[in-house]
Coordinates of C-alpha atoms and ligand atoms in Angstrom, one line a residue:
M70 CA 2.8 5.3 19.3
L71 CA 6.2 4.3 20.7
L72 CA 5.3 5.8 24.1
E73 CA 1.9 4.0 24.1
K74 CA 3.8 0.8 23.4
K75 CA 5.5 1.5 26.7
G76 CA 2.1 1.5 28.5
L77 CA 1.9 5.3 28.7
S78 CA -1.3 7.2 28.0
I79 CA -0.8 10.1 25.7
A80 CA -2.7 13.1 24.4
M81 CA -1.7 15.2 21.4
L82 CA -2.1 18.9 20.7
K83 CA -1.5 20.7 17.4
L84 CA -0.9 24.4 17.8
D85 CA -1.4 26.3 14.6
P86 CA -0.1 29.9 14.3
Y87 CA -2.6 31.1 11.6
L88 CA -5.4 33.5 12.4
N89 CA -8.3 31.5 11.0
V90 CA -10.4 30.1 13.9
D91 CA -10.2 26.7 12.3
P92 CA -9.3 25.4 8.8
G93 CA -13.0 24.8 8.0
T94 CA -13.3 27.8 5.8
M95 CA -9.9 27.5 4.2
S96 CA -9.5 26.2 0.7
P97 CA -8.0 22.7 0.4
Y98 CA -5.4 24.2 -1.9
Q99 CA -4.2 26.4 1.0
H100 CA -4.4 23.9 3.8
G101 CA -5.2 20.4 2.6
E102 CA -7.9 18.3 4.1
V103 CA -10.0 19.4 7.1
Y104 CA -10.0 16.6 9.7
V105 CA -13.2 16.2 11.7
T106 CA -13.4 14.9 15.2
D107 CA -16.2 13.0 16.9
D108 CA -17.3 16.1 18.8
G109 CA -17.6 18.0 15.5
A110 CA -14.4 20.1 15.5
E111 CA -13.0 21.0 12.1
T112 CA -9.3 20.6 12.6
D113 CA -5.8 20.5 11.1
L114 CA -5.0 17.4 9.0
D115 CA -2.2 16.5 11.4
L116 CA -4.8 15.2 13.7
G117 CA -5.5 12.5 11.1
H118 CA -1.8 11.5 11.4
Y119 CA -2.2 11.4 15.2
Y120 CA -5.3 9.2 14.8
R121 CA -3.5 6.8 12.4
Y122 CA -0.5 6.2 14.7
T123 CA -1.9 6.5 18.2
N124 CA -4.9 6.1 20.5
S125 CA -4.7 9.7 21.6
P126 CA -8.1 11.2 22.4
L127 CA -9.0 13.6 19.6
T128 CA -11.5 16.3 20.3
R129 CA -11.9 20.1 20.0
A130 CA -9.2 20.3 22.7
S131 CA -6.6 18.7 20.4
N132 CA -6.1 21.6 18.1
A133 CA -5.8 25.3 18.8
T134 CA -5.1 28.1 16.4
S135 CA -4.0 31.7 17.0
G136 CA -7.4 32.7 15.8
Q137 CA -9.1 30.7 18.6
I138 CA -6.7 31.9 21.2
Y139 CA -7.1 35.6 20.3
H140 CA -10.8 35.2 19.9
Q141 CA -11.1 33.8 23.4
V142 CA -9.0 36.6 24.9
I143 CA -10.8 39.3 23.1
K144 CA -14.2 37.8 24.2
R145 CA -13.0 38.0 27.8
E146 CA -11.8 41.6 27.3
R147 CA -15.3 42.6 26.0
R148 CA -16.9 41.0 28.9
G149 CA -14.7 43.1 31.2
D150 CA -13.1 40.1 32.7
Y151 CA -9.6 41.8 32.8
L152 CA -10.9 44.4 35.2
G153 CA -9.4 47.4 33.5
K154 CA -5.9 45.9 32.8
T155 CA -4.1 46.4 29.5
V156 CA -4.6 43.2 27.6
Q157 CA -1.3 41.9 26.1
V158 CA 0.3 39.1 24.2
I159 CA 2.3 38.4 27.4
P160 CA 0.7 37.3 29.7
H161 CA -2.8 37.1 28.3
I162 CA -2.3 35.3 25.0
T163 CA 0.5 33.1 26.5
D164 CA -1.7 32.2 29.5
E165 CA -4.4 31.1 27.1
I166 CA -1.9 28.9 25.2
K167 CA -0.7 27.3 28.4
L168 CA -4.3 26.7 29.4
R169 CA -4.9 24.9 26.1
I170 CA -2.1 22.5 26.9
L171 CA -3.6 21.7 30.3
Q172 CA -7.1 21.3 28.7
C173 CA -5.6 18.9 26.2
A174 CA -4.3 16.8 29.1
K175 CA -7.7 16.7 30.6
Q176 CA -9.5 15.1 27.6
K177 CA -9.2 11.8 29.3
E178 CA -8.3 10.6 32.8
N179 CA -4.7 9.7 33.7
I180 CA -2.9 11.1 30.7
D181 CA 0.9 10.6 31.3
V182 CA 2.3 12.7 28.4
V183 CA 1.0 15.5 26.3
L184 CA 2.8 15.9 22.9
V185 CA 2.5 19.4 21.7
E186 CA 3.3 20.2 18.1
I187 CA 3.8 23.8 17.1
G188 CA 3.2 24.4 13.4
G189 CA 5.2 26.8 11.3
T190 CA 8.9 27.5 11.4
V191 CA 11.1 29.0 14.1
G192 CA 11.5 32.7 13.3
D193 CA 7.9 33.1 12.0
I194 CA 6.3 36.2 13.6
E195 CA 3.1 34.3 14.2
S196 CA 4.6 31.5 16.2
L197 CA 6.5 33.7 18.7
P198 CA 3.7 33.7 21.3
F199 CA 3.6 29.9 21.2
L200 CA 7.3 29.6 21.7
E201 CA 7.2 32.1 24.6
A202 CA 4.3 30.1 26.1
I203 CA 6.4 27.0 25.9
R204 CA 9.3 28.7 27.6
Q205 CA 7.0 29.8 30.5
F206 CA 5.4 26.4 30.7
Q207 CA 8.8 24.8 31.0
Y208 CA 9.8 27.3 33.8
E209 CA 6.6 26.5 35.6
H210 CA 6.8 22.7 35.2
R211 CA 10.5 22.2 35.6
G212 CA 11.7 18.7 35.0
N213 CA 8.5 17.6 33.4
C214 CA 9.1 19.0 29.9
L215 CA 11.2 18.0 27.0
N216 CA 11.9 20.0 23.8
I217 CA 12.2 18.2 20.5
H218 CA 13.3 20.4 17.7
L219 CA 12.6 19.2 14.2
T220 CA 15.0 20.7 11.7
Y221 CA 15.6 20.3 8.0
V222 CA 19.1 19.0 7.0
P223 CA 19.2 19.6 3.2
F224 CA 21.4 17.7 0.8
L225 CA 22.7 19.9 -2.0
K226 CA 22.8 17.6 -5.0
A227 CA 25.1 19.8 -7.2
A228 CA 27.6 20.2 -4.4
K229 CA 27.1 16.6 -3.0
E230 CA 27.0 18.2 0.4
V231 CA 24.8 18.1 3.5
K232 CA 24.2 21.4 5.1
T233 CA 23.8 21.8 8.9
K234 CA 23.5 25.6 8.8
P235 CA 19.7 25.7 8.9
S236 CA 19.7 23.6 12.1
Q237 CA 22.4 25.7 13.7
H238 CA 20.6 28.8 12.8
S239 CA 17.1 27.8 14.1
V240 CA 18.6 26.5 17.4
Q241 CA 20.3 29.9 17.8
V242 CA 17.0 31.6 17.3
L243 CA 15.3 29.3 19.9
R244 CA 18.1 30.1 22.3
E245 CA 17.4 33.8 22.0
I246 CA 13.9 33.1 23.1
G247 CA 15.1 31.0 26.0
L248 CA 14.3 27.5 24.6
F249 CA 17.0 24.8 24.6
P250 CA 16.3 21.7 22.5
D251 CA 17.0 18.4 24.3
I252 CA 16.7 16.3 21.1
I253 CA 17.2 17.3 17.5
L254 CA 15.2 15.4 14.9
C255 CA 16.9 15.8 11.5
R256 CA 14.6 15.6 8.5
C257 CA 16.9 14.4 5.8
E258 CA 17.0 12.7 2.4
N259 CA 19.8 10.2 3.2
N260 CA 21.4 8.9 6.4
L261 CA 23.8 11.4 8.0
D262 CA 27.5 10.8 8.3
L263 CA 29.0 10.8 11.8
D264 CA 30.9 14.1 11.2
V265 CA 27.6 15.8 10.2
K266 CA 25.9 14.5 13.4
E267 CA 28.9 15.6 15.5
K268 CA 28.7 19.0 14.0
I269 CA 25.0 19.3 14.8
S270 CA 25.6 17.9 18.3
L271 CA 28.3 20.5 19.0
F272 CA 26.6 23.6 17.6
C273 CA 23.2 22.7 18.9
N274 CA 24.4 21.7 22.4
V275 CA 22.9 18.2 22.5
P276 CA 24.6 14.9 23.1
L277 CA 25.5 13.0 19.9
Q278 CA 22.9 10.3 20.5
A279 CA 20.2 13.0 20.8
V280 CA 20.8 13.9 17.1
I281 CA 18.2 11.7 15.5
E282 CA 17.8 11.1 11.8
E283 CA 14.4 11.2 10.2
T284 CA 15.5 10.0 6.8
D285 CA 13.2 9.6 3.8
V286 CA 11.9 6.0 4.0
E287 CA 11.8 3.6 1.1
F288 CA 8.3 2.2 1.3
S289 CA 5.9 3.9 3.6
I290 CA 5.7 6.6 6.3
Y291 CA 4.5 3.8 8.6
E292 CA 8.2 2.8 8.8
V293 CA 9.2 6.1 10.5
P294 CA 8.5 5.0 14.1
L295 CA 10.5 1.9 13.6
R296 CA 13.5 3.9 12.5
L297 CA 13.1 6.3 15.4
H298 CA 12.9 3.3 17.8
E299 CA 16.1 1.9 16.4
Q300 CA 17.8 5.2 17.4
K301 CA 16.3 4.9 20.9
L302 CA 14.2 8.0 20.8
D303 CA 11.5 6.5 23.0
Q304 CA 14.0 5.3 25.5
M305 CA 15.6 8.8 25.7
I306 CA 12.3 10.6 26.1
C307 CA 11.3 8.3 29.0
E308 CA 14.7 8.7 30.7
R309 CA 14.6 12.5 30.5
L310 CA 11.0 12.6 31.8
N311 CA 11.5 9.9 34.5
L312 CA 8.8 7.7 33.0
P313 CA 8.7 3.9 33.2
N314 CA 11.0 2.7 30.5
S315 CA 10.1 -0.9 29.6
S316 CA 11.3 -2.5 26.3
I317 CA 8.8 -2.7 23.6
E318 CA 7.7 -4.9 20.7
L319 CA 6.7 -3.5 17.4
K320 CA 5.7 -6.7 15.7
D321 CA 2.3 -5.4 14.4
W322 CA 4.0 -2.5 12.7
E323 CA 6.8 -4.6 11.3
A324 CA 4.2 -7.0 9.9
I325 CA 2.6 -4.0 8.1
I326 CA 5.9 -3.0 6.5
E327 CA 6.6 -6.6 5.5
K328 CA 3.3 -6.7 3.7
I329 CA 4.0 -3.4 1.9
R330 CA 7.4 -4.8 0.8
H331 CA 5.9 -8.0 -0.8
P332 CA 2.7 -7.2 -2.6
K333 CA 0.8 -9.9 -4.5
G334 CA -0.1 -7.4 -7.3
T335 CA -1.1 -3.9 -8.0
I336 CA -4.6 -2.4 -8.3
K337 CA -5.4 1.0 -9.7
V338 CA -7.9 3.3 -8.2
G339 CA -9.1 6.6 -9.8
I340 CA -9.8 9.5 -7.5
V341 CA -12.1 11.8 -9.4
G342 CA -12.1 15.2 -7.6
K343 CA -11.6 18.9 -7.8
Y344 CA -8.4 19.1 -5.8
V345 CA -6.5 16.0 -7.0
Q346 CA -3.3 17.9 -7.8
H347 CA -2.9 18.9 -4.2
H348 CA -1.7 15.8 -2.5
D349 CA -2.9 16.8 1.0
A350 CA -6.4 17.6 0.0
Y351 CA -7.7 14.0 0.3
K352 CA -5.0 12.9 2.8
S353 CA -7.2 10.6 4.9
V354 CA -8.9 9.1 1.8
F355 CA -5.6 8.2 0.3
E356 CA -4.3 6.7 3.6
A357 CA -7.6 4.7 4.2
L358 CA -7.2 3.2 0.7
Y359 CA -3.6 2.3 1.4
H360 CA -4.5 0.7 4.7
A361 CA -7.1 -1.5 3.0
A362 CA -4.8 -2.4 0.2
I363 CA -2.0 -3.3 2.6
H364 CA -4.4 -5.5 4.5
A365 CA -5.4 -7.3 1.3
G366 CA -1.7 -7.7 0.4
Y367 CA -1.8 -5.5 -2.7
Q368 CA 0.1 -2.4 -3.8
L369 CA -2.2 0.5 -4.6
E370 CA -1.7 2.9 -7.5
I371 CA -3.7 6.1 -7.0
V372 CA -4.6 7.8 -10.2
P373 CA -5.6 11.4 -9.6
I374 CA -8.3 12.4 -12.2
E375 CA -9.2 16.0 -12.5
A376 CA -13.1 15.9 -12.6
D377 CA -13.2 18.9 -15.0
K378 CA -11.1 17.1 -17.6
V379 CA -13.5 14.1 -17.5
S380 CA -16.4 16.0 -19.0
E381 CA -14.1 17.8 -21.5
D382 CA -12.6 14.6 -22.9
P383 CA -14.6 13.2 -25.9
S384 CA -13.7 9.7 -24.7
L385 CA -14.8 8.7 -21.3
P386 CA -12.8 5.5 -21.0
H387 CA -9.7 7.6 -22.0
A388 CA -10.4 10.2 -19.4
L389 CA -11.0 7.6 -16.7
Q390 CA -7.7 5.7 -17.5
D391 CA -8.9 2.2 -17.1
C392 CA -8.8 1.9 -13.3
D393 CA -10.1 -1.1 -11.3
G394 CA -12.5 1.2 -9.4
Y395 CA -13.3 4.8 -8.8
L396 CA -13.7 6.9 -5.7
V397 CA -15.4 10.3 -5.7
P398 CA -14.4 12.1 -2.5
G399 CA -16.1 14.9 -0.6
G400 CA -16.2 18.3 -2.1
F401 CA -18.1 21.6 -2.5
G402 CA -19.4 23.6 -5.4
E403 CA -20.1 23.2 -9.1
R404 CA -16.6 22.8 -10.6
G405 CA -16.1 19.2 -11.8
W406 CA -19.7 18.2 -11.0
M407 CA -20.5 16.9 -14.5
G408 CA -17.2 14.9 -14.6
K409 CA -18.2 13.2 -11.4
I410 CA -21.7 12.4 -12.7
L411 CA -20.2 10.8 -15.8
T412 CA -17.9 8.8 -13.6
A413 CA -20.8 7.4 -11.6
K414 CA -22.7 6.6 -14.8
Y415 CA -19.7 4.8 -16.3
C416 CA -19.3 2.7 -13.1
R417 CA -23.0 1.9 -12.8
E418 CA -23.4 0.9 -16.4
N419 CA -20.2 -1.2 -16.6
N420 CA -20.4 -2.9 -13.2
I421 CA -17.1 -1.2 -12.0
P422 CA -16.5 -0.6 -8.3
Y423 CA -17.5 2.9 -7.2
F424 CA -17.2 4.5 -3.7
G425 CA -18.8 7.9 -3.2
I426 CA -18.0 9.8 -0.1
C427 CA -20.2 12.7 1.0
L428 CA -20.5 14.7 -2.3
G429 CA -19.6 11.4 -4.0
M430 CA -22.8 9.9 -2.6
Q431 CA -24.8 12.9 -3.7
V432 CA -23.4 12.6 -7.2
M433 CA -24.4 8.9 -7.3
A434 CA -28.0 9.8 -6.4
V435 CA -28.3 12.6 -8.9
E436 CA -26.8 10.4 -11.7
F437 CA -29.3 7.6 -10.8
A438 CA -32.2 10.0 -10.9
R439 CA -31.2 11.4 -14.3
H440 CA -30.4 8.2 -16.1
V441 CA -32.5 5.5 -14.4
L442 CA -35.5 7.4 -13.1
N443 CA -35.3 9.5 -16.3
I444 CA -35.6 12.8 -14.4
E445 CA -33.4 14.7 -16.8
D446 CA -33.1 17.9 -14.8
A447 CA -32.5 16.2 -11.4
N448 CA -29.9 18.0 -9.4
S449 CA -28.5 19.1 -6.1
T450 CA -29.6 22.6 -4.9
E451 CA -26.0 23.2 -4.0
I452 CA -25.3 23.1 -7.8
E453 CA -28.6 24.5 -9.1
P454 CA -30.5 26.3 -6.3
M455 CA -33.7 26.6 -8.4
T456 CA -33.8 23.1 -9.8
K457 CA -37.3 21.6 -10.2
N458 CA -36.1 18.2 -9.1
P459 CA -33.9 18.6 -6.0
I460 CA -32.7 15.0 -5.4
I461 CA -30.2 16.5 -3.0
S462 CA -31.4 19.5 -1.0
L463 CA -30.3 21.6 2.0
L464 CA -30.7 19.9 5.4
S465 CA -33.6 21.5 7.2
E466 CA -31.4 22.5 10.2
Q467 CA -29.3 24.5 7.7
K468 CA -32.0 26.8 6.4
N469 CA -31.3 29.7 8.7
V470 CA -27.6 29.4 8.9
Q471 CA -25.7 32.6 7.9
D472 CA -22.0 32.1 8.9
L473 CA -19.9 29.6 7.0
G474 CA -17.4 28.7 9.8
G475 CA -18.2 25.7 11.9
T476 CA -21.9 25.6 11.0
M477 CA -22.2 22.4 8.9
R478 CA -23.7 19.2 10.2
L479 CA -20.5 18.0 11.9
G480 CA -19.1 15.2 14.0
A481 CA -20.2 11.7 14.9
H482 CA -23.8 10.4 14.4
E483 CA -25.3 7.0 14.8
C484 CA -26.4 5.2 11.6
Q485 CA -28.7 2.2 11.4
L486 CA -27.9 -0.4 8.8
Q487 CA -30.3 -2.8 6.9
L488 CA -29.2 -6.3 7.6
D489 CA -29.4 -7.5 4.0
S490 CA -27.1 -4.8 2.7
K491 CA -23.5 -4.6 1.4
A492 CA -22.9 -2.0 4.2
F493 CA -23.9 -4.5 6.9
E494 CA -21.7 -7.2 5.1
A495 CA -18.8 -4.8 5.6
Y496 CA -19.4 -3.6 9.2
Q497 CA -21.0 -6.8 10.6
K498 CA -23.0 -4.8 13.1
P499 CA -26.4 -3.0 12.9
V500 CA -25.5 0.4 14.3
I501 CA -22.4 2.3 13.4
L502 CA -20.9 5.7 14.4
E503 CA -19.4 7.8 11.7
R504 CA -18.2 11.4 11.3
H505 CA -20.0 14.0 9.1
R506 CA -19.3 17.4 7.5
H507 CA -22.0 18.5 5.1
R508 CA -25.0 20.8 4.5
Y509 CA -27.0 18.9 1.9
E510 CA -28.9 15.5 2.1
F511 CA -30.8 13.0 0.0
N512 CA -34.4 14.3 -0.5
N513 CA -36.8 11.7 0.8
A514 CA -39.5 12.8 -1.6
Y515 CA -37.6 10.7 -4.2
R516 CA -36.9 7.8 -1.9
E517 CA -39.8 5.4 -2.9
K518 CA -39.2 5.9 -6.6
A519 CA -35.4 5.4 -6.2
E520 CA -35.7 2.3 -4.1
E521 CA -38.2 0.8 -6.6
K522 CA -35.7 1.1 -9.4
G523 CA -32.7 -0.1 -7.4
L524 CA -31.1 2.7 -5.5
R525 CA -31.4 1.3 -1.9
L526 CA -31.0 3.5 1.1
T527 CA -29.4 1.0 3.4
G528 CA -28.2 3.2 6.2
T529 CA -30.2 6.0 7.9
L530 CA -29.6 8.3 10.8
A531 CA -30.7 6.3 13.9
G532 CA -34.4 7.1 14.6
E533 CA -34.7 9.4 11.5
D534 CA -35.1 9.2 7.8
L535 CA -31.9 11.0 6.8
C536 CA -30.0 8.9 4.2
E537 CA -26.5 8.0 5.3
I538 CA -25.8 5.1 2.9
A539 CA -27.0 4.4 -0.6
E540 CA -26.3 1.3 -2.7
I541 CA -26.9 0.3 -6.3
Q542 CA -28.7 -3.0 -6.5
N543 CA -27.4 -5.7 -8.9
H544 CA -24.0 -4.1 -9.0
R545 CA -20.8 -5.7 -7.8
W546 CA -20.0 -2.8 -5.4
M547 CA -21.4 0.7 -5.8
I548 CA -21.9 2.5 -2.5
G549 CA -22.2 6.1 -1.5
V550 CA -22.0 7.3 2.1
Q551 CA -23.0 10.7 3.4
F552 CA -20.3 10.5 6.1
H553 CA -16.5 10.4 6.1
P554 CA -15.3 6.9 6.8
E555 CA -11.7 7.8 5.9
F556 CA -11.3 9.6 9.3
L557 CA -11.6 6.3 11.1
S558 CA -9.1 4.2 9.3
K559 CA -5.7 3.1 10.7
P560 CA -3.0 0.9 9.3
T561 CA -3.6 -1.5 12.2
Q562 CA -7.4 -1.2 11.8
P563 CA -8.4 -0.6 8.2
H564 CA -12.0 0.7 7.7
P565 CA -14.5 -2.0 6.8
L566 CA -16.0 -0.1 3.8
F567 CA -12.5 0.6 2.3
L568 CA -11.6 -3.1 2.8
K569 CA -14.7 -4.2 0.8
F570 CA -14.1 -1.5 -1.9
V571 CA -10.5 -2.8 -2.3
E572 CA -11.7 -6.4 -2.4
A573 CA -14.1 -5.5 -5.2
M574 CA -11.3 -3.8 -7.1
I575 CA -9.1 -6.8 -6.7
Q576 CA -11.9 -9.0 -8.1
M577 CA -12.3 -6.5 -11.0
H578 CA -8.6 -6.5 -11.6
K579 CA -8.5 -10.3 -11.7
E580 CA -11.3 -10.5 -14.2
K581 CA -9.7 -7.9 -16.4
T582 CA -6.4 -9.7 -16.5
A583 CA -7.7 -13.2 -16.6
Ligands
LIG898 N1 -21.1 19.9 -0.5 C1 -21.8 18.8 0.0 C2 -22.6 19.2 1.2 O1 -22.4 20.2 1.8 C3 -20.8 17.7 0.4 C4 -19.9 18.0 1.5 C5 -18.7 17.1 1.5 O2 -18.4 16.3 0.6 N2 -18.0 17.1 2.6 O3 -23.5 18.4 1.6

């Protein structure tokens, strides 16, 4: 973001040392959210951070795992492309890694800088080929590379002491590999004393001003770039890489932090899901909610509600903890299904704002069928494959799919909005582009009946009948979307649906406290 403010065009690449081909088949408990790009890649959640701060192109070429890299090399070996040579980590795997860096740079024309983030920790066995590839890359592109090493500088509370040893040690390991950090970013709890920074500077072989603090921030992670700019990180990078080094303004980001510091009030949103205890599982959803709340000038309290517990609790209002609105996020499988249905019913009957995303939309449709259309056994075939009333059923394109990895309906698709809908009110345009990740859809056999009774399908896949948005009529704000709007929200550009959802919650809050 700081480099972009200088007028530079950037691309970002996340290198992940694990052997999965992508995080698509990994449990959110293991890995957190799966971030989806326009071109349908299932990627690491860090790409979501990249999206929120920058305008970097984000495609399949923005994330590479060891799994993908080995897969590619082994495919070539099977084709006989290596002409009888022994295939090895060096040079074949490292060549493929270097190629990925160059491919990332080619996602768009005239990229000035590629920022490559290597996941994991220095010393991990898995990350060694990546570090070796970086060493070679630097040797081959002398003068055009810069190493920024992120280290942890712990504060030991009991001893009231800051420890620089982990930094010293990881830099020592990097040196053995032939990598020499130019800048050390110190992840720390409190600001570092001069003597600590001097010690890191001396032991790690970098000038004092290249020891940069990345201290816990008080209000929001969106403050972090401001703190890095104060320490002249952007200036230093441009000097070292001989890039134009104009001074920059960060007024838009400063304004965001100002708004966060002085909220008009607090609203409470309940997230009813299966992975709520794992903070990273719904990362983009949480961030999108924050962006909208910041924009509206409100502080947001996120109340994680375990969907399982909702159906076990004899009192629904008690289980749902009196929030100003509820969001049911994406998900898979049966666990928590009943709790989500009860949440949708509670919101529909009590005129409480509800936002259903992907599975959350499917929940909303099934609840409506059961309790308004009186189809008691209505269900999704994902939950009950033999149900007699499949309101939600498998997409026809999915019928012959065997493999689980990378085979869902993925990526950006156009959706046409009805002009007299709440969705149109939010977007203010008739055609939108949103990203998808699902296998099931609303079953059109139930469409007429549903619309008659007040479940309107107000957004459909352009040129086809596939339901993308459903709205409950005569309700203050109850919308379900088959896509994932959370992937397209930034603090500088909150997503229109999240904005409207937050507005509805503020209204609800005002009425409750009046
Ligand atoms: N499990 C549902 C489907 O596959 C919803 C997916 C999701 O919420 N991302 O259609």
